PDB file of C-alpha atoms in Angstrom:
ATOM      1  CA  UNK A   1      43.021  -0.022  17.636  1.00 60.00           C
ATOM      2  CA  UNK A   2      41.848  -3.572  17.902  1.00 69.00           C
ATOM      3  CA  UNK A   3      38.991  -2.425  20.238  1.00 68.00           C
ATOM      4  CA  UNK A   4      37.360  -0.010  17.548  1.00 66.00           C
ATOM      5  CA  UNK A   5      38.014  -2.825  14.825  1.00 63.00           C
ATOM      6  CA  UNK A   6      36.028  -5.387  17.270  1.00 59.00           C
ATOM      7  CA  UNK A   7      33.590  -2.660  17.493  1.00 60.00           C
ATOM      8  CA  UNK A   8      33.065  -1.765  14.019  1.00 54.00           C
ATOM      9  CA  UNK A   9      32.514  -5.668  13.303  1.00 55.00           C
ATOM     10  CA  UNK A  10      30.023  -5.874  15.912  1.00 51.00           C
ATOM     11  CA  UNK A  11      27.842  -3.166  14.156  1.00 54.00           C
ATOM     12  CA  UNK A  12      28.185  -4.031  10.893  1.00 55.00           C
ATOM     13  CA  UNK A  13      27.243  -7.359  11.596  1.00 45.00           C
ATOM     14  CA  UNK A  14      24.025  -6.311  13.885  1.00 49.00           C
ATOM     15  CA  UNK A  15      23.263  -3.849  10.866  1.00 48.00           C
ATOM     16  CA  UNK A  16      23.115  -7.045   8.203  1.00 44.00           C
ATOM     17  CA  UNK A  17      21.181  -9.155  10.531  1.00 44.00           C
ATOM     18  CA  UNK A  18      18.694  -6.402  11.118  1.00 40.00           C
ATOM     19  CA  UNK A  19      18.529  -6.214   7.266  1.00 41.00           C
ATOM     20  CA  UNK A  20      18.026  -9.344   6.653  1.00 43.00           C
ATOM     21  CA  UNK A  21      15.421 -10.192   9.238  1.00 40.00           C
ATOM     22  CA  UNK A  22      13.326  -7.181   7.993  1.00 39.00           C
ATOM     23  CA  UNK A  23      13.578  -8.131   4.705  1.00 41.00           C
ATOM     24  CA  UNK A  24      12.367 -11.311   5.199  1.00 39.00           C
ATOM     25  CA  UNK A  25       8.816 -10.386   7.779  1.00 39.00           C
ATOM     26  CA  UNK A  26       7.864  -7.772   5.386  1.00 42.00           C
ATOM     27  CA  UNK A  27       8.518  -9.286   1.559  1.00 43.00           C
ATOM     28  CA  UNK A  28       4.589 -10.530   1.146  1.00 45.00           C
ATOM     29  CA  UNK A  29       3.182  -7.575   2.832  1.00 50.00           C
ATOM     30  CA  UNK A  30       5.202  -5.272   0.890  1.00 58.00           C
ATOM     31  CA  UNK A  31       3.627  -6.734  -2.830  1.00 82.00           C
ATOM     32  CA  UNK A  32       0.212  -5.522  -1.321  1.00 93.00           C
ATOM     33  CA  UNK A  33      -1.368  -1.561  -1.178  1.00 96.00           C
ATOM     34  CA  UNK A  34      -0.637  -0.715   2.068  1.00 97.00           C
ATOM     35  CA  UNK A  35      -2.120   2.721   3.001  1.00 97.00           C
ATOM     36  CA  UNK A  36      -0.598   4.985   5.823  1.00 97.00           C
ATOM     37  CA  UNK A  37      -1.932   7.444   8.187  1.00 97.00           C
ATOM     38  CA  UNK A  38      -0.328   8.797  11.300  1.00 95.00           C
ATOM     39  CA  UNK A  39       2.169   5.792  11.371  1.00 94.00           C
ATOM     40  CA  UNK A  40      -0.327   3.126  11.618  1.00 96.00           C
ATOM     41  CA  UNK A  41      -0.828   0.970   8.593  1.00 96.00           C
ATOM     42  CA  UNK A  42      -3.676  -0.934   6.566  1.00 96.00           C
ATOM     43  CA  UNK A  43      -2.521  -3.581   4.015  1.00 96.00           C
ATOM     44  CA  UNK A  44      -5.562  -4.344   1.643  1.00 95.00           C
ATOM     45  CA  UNK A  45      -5.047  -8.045   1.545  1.00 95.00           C
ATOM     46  CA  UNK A  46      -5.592 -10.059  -1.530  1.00 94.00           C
ATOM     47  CA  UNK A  47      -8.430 -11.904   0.062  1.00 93.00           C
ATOM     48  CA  UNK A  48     -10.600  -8.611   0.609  1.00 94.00           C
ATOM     49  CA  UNK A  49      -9.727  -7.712  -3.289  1.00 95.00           C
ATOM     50  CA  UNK A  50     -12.155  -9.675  -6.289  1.00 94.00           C
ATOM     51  CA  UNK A  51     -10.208  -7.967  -8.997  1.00 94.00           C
ATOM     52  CA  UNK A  52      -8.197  -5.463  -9.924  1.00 94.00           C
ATOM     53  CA  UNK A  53      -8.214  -3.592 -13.416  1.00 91.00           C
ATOM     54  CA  UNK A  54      -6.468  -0.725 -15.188  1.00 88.00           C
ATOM     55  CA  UNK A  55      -8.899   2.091 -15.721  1.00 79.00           C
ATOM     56  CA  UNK A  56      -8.952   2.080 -19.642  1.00 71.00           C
ATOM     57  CA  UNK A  57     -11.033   4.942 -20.392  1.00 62.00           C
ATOM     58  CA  UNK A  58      -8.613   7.258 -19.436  1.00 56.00           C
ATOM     59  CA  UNK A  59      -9.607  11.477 -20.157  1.00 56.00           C
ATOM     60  CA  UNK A  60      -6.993  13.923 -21.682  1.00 50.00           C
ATOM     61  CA  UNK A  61      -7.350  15.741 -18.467  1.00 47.00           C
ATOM     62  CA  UNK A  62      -6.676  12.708 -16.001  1.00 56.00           C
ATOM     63  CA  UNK A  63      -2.949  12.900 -15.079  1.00 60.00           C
ATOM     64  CA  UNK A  64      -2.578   9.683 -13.792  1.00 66.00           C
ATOM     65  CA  UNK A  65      -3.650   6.102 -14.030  1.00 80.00           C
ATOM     66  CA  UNK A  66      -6.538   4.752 -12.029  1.00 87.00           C
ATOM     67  CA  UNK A  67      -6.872   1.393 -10.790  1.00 92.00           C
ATOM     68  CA  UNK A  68     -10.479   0.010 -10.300  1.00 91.00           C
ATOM     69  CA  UNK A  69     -10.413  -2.652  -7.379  1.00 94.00           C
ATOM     70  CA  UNK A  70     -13.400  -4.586  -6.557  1.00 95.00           C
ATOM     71  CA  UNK A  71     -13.424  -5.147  -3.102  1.00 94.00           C
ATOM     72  CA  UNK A  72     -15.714  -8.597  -1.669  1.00 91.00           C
ATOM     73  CA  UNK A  73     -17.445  -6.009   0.773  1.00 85.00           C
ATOM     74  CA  UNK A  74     -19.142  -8.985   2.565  1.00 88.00           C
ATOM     75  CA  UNK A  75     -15.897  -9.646   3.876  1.00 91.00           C
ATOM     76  CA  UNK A  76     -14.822  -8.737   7.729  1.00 93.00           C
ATOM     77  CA  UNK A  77     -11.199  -6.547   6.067  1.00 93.00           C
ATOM     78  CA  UNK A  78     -13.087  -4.314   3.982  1.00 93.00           C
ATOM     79  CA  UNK A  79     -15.502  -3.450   6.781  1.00 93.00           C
ATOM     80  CA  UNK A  80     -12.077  -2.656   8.656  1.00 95.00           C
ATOM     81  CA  UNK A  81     -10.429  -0.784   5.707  1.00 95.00           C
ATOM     82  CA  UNK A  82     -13.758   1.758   5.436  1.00 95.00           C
ATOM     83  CA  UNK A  83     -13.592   2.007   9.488  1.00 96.00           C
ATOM     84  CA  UNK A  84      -9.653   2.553   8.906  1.00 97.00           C
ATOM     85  CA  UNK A  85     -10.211   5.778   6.477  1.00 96.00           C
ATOM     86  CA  UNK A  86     -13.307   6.733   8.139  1.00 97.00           C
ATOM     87  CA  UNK A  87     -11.524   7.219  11.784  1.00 97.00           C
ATOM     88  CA  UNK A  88      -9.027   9.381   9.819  1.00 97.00           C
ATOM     89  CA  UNK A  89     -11.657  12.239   7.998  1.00 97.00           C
ATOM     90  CA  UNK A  90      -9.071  15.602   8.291  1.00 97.00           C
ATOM     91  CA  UNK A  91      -5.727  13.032   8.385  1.00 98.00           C
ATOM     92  CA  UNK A  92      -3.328  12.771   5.464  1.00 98.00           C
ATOM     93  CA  UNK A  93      -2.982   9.473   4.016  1.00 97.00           C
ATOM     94  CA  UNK A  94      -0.038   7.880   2.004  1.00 97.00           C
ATOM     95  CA  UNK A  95      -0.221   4.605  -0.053  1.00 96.00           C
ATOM     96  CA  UNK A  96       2.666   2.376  -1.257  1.00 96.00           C
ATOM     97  CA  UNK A  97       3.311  -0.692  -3.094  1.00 96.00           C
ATOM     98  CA  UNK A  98       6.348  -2.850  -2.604  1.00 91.00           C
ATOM     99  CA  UNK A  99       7.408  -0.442   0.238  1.00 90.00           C
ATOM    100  CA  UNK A 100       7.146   3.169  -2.424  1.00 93.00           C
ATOM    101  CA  UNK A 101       4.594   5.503  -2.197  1.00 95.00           C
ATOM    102  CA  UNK A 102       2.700   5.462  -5.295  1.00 94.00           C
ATOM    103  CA  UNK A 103       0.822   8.524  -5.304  1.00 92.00           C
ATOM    104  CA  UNK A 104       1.453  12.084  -3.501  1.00 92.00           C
ATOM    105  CA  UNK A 105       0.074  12.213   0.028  1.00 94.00           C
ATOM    106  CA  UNK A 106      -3.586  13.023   0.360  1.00 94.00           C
ATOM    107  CA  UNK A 107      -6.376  14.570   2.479  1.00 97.00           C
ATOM    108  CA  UNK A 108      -9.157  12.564   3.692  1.00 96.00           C
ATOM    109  CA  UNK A 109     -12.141  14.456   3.274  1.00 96.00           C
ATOM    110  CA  UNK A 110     -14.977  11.988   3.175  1.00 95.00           C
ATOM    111  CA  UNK A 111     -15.601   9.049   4.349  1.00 94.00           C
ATOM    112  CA  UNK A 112     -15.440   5.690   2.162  1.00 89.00           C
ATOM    113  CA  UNK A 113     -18.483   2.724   2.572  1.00 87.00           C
ATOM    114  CA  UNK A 114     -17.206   0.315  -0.751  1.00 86.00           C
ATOM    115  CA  UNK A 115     -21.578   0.180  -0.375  1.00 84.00           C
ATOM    116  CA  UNK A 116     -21.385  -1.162  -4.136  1.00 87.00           C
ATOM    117  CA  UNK A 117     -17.561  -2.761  -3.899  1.00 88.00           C
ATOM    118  CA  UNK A 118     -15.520  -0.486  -6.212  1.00 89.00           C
ATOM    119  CA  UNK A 119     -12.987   2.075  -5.583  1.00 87.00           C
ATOM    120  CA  UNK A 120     -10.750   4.131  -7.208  1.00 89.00           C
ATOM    121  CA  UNK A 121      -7.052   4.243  -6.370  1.00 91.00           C
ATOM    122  CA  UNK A 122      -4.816   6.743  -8.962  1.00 89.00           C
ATOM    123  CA  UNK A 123      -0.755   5.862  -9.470  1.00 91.00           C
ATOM    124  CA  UNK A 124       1.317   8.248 -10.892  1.00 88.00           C
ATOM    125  CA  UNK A 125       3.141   5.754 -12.669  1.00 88.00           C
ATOM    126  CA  UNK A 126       1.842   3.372 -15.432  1.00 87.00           C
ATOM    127  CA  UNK A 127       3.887   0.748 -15.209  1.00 91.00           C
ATOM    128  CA  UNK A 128       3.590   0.304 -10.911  1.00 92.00           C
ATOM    129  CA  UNK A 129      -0.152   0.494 -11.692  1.00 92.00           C
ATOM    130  CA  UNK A 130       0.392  -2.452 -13.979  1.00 92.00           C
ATOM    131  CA  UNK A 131       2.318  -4.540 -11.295  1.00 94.00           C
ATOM    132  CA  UNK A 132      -0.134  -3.480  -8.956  1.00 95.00           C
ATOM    133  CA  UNK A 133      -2.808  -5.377 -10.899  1.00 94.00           C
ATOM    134  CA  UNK A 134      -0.628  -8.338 -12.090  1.00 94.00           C
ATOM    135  CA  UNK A 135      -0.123  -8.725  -8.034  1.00 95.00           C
ATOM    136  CA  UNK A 136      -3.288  -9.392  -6.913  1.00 94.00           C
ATOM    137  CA  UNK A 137      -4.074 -11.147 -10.295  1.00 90.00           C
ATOM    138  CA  UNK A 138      -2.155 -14.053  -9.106  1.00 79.00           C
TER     139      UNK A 138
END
């Protein structure tokens, strides 16, 4: 009995240390986009992003938000996020904010240059799209 008590300590206390040490390498990343495809991962850092701005203009027939971000495409990480979706044409990609995934999983079918700096990123939910640009605001 005391062996399986010793035991069940022993995990519980290697599961709240694991916990806790994840928590703590990914709690900056996780306030960024991060964009997923086939388990390797592309966080759009705030340095690569001028601005980001709630799409205003919205249609009747748009079912979600958009998010214009200005990307600084003279920058090295932007060059790296076009090669990132542009290795991936045919792949399915996911993107999340603060560790959720903020829109349904989607296809690449074209590649991405950011030649003029903008692109588009919809969120299914208003208020995430808000935190998304009071993020990188600050």
């Amino acid at each position: 009995m005391r062996k399986n008590a010793v035991k069940l300590y022993k995990i519980i206390l290697s599961t709240l240390s694991l916990l806790i040490l994840s928590s703590c390498t990914t709690k900056n990343e996780s306030r960024l986009l991060v964009y997923k495809i086939n388990n390797k991962y592309f966080s759009l850092e705030k340095t690569c992003v001028e601005q980001v701005s709630l799409r205003e203009d919205k249609s009747l027939f748009y079912k979600n938000d958009n998010l214009i971000i200005e990307l600084d495409n003279k920058k090295e990480c932007v060059k790296q996020f076009s090669t990132f979706i542009n290795s991936n044409i045919g792949e399915k990609m996911q993107t999340l904010f603060n560790g959720y995934q903020i829109y349904p999983e989607t296809k690449i079918v074209s590649a991405l240059f950011f030649v003029n700096g903008l692109y588009y990123q919809a969120v299914a939910n208003r208020a995430v799209a808000l935190a998304i640009v009071n993020e990188y605001a600050n």
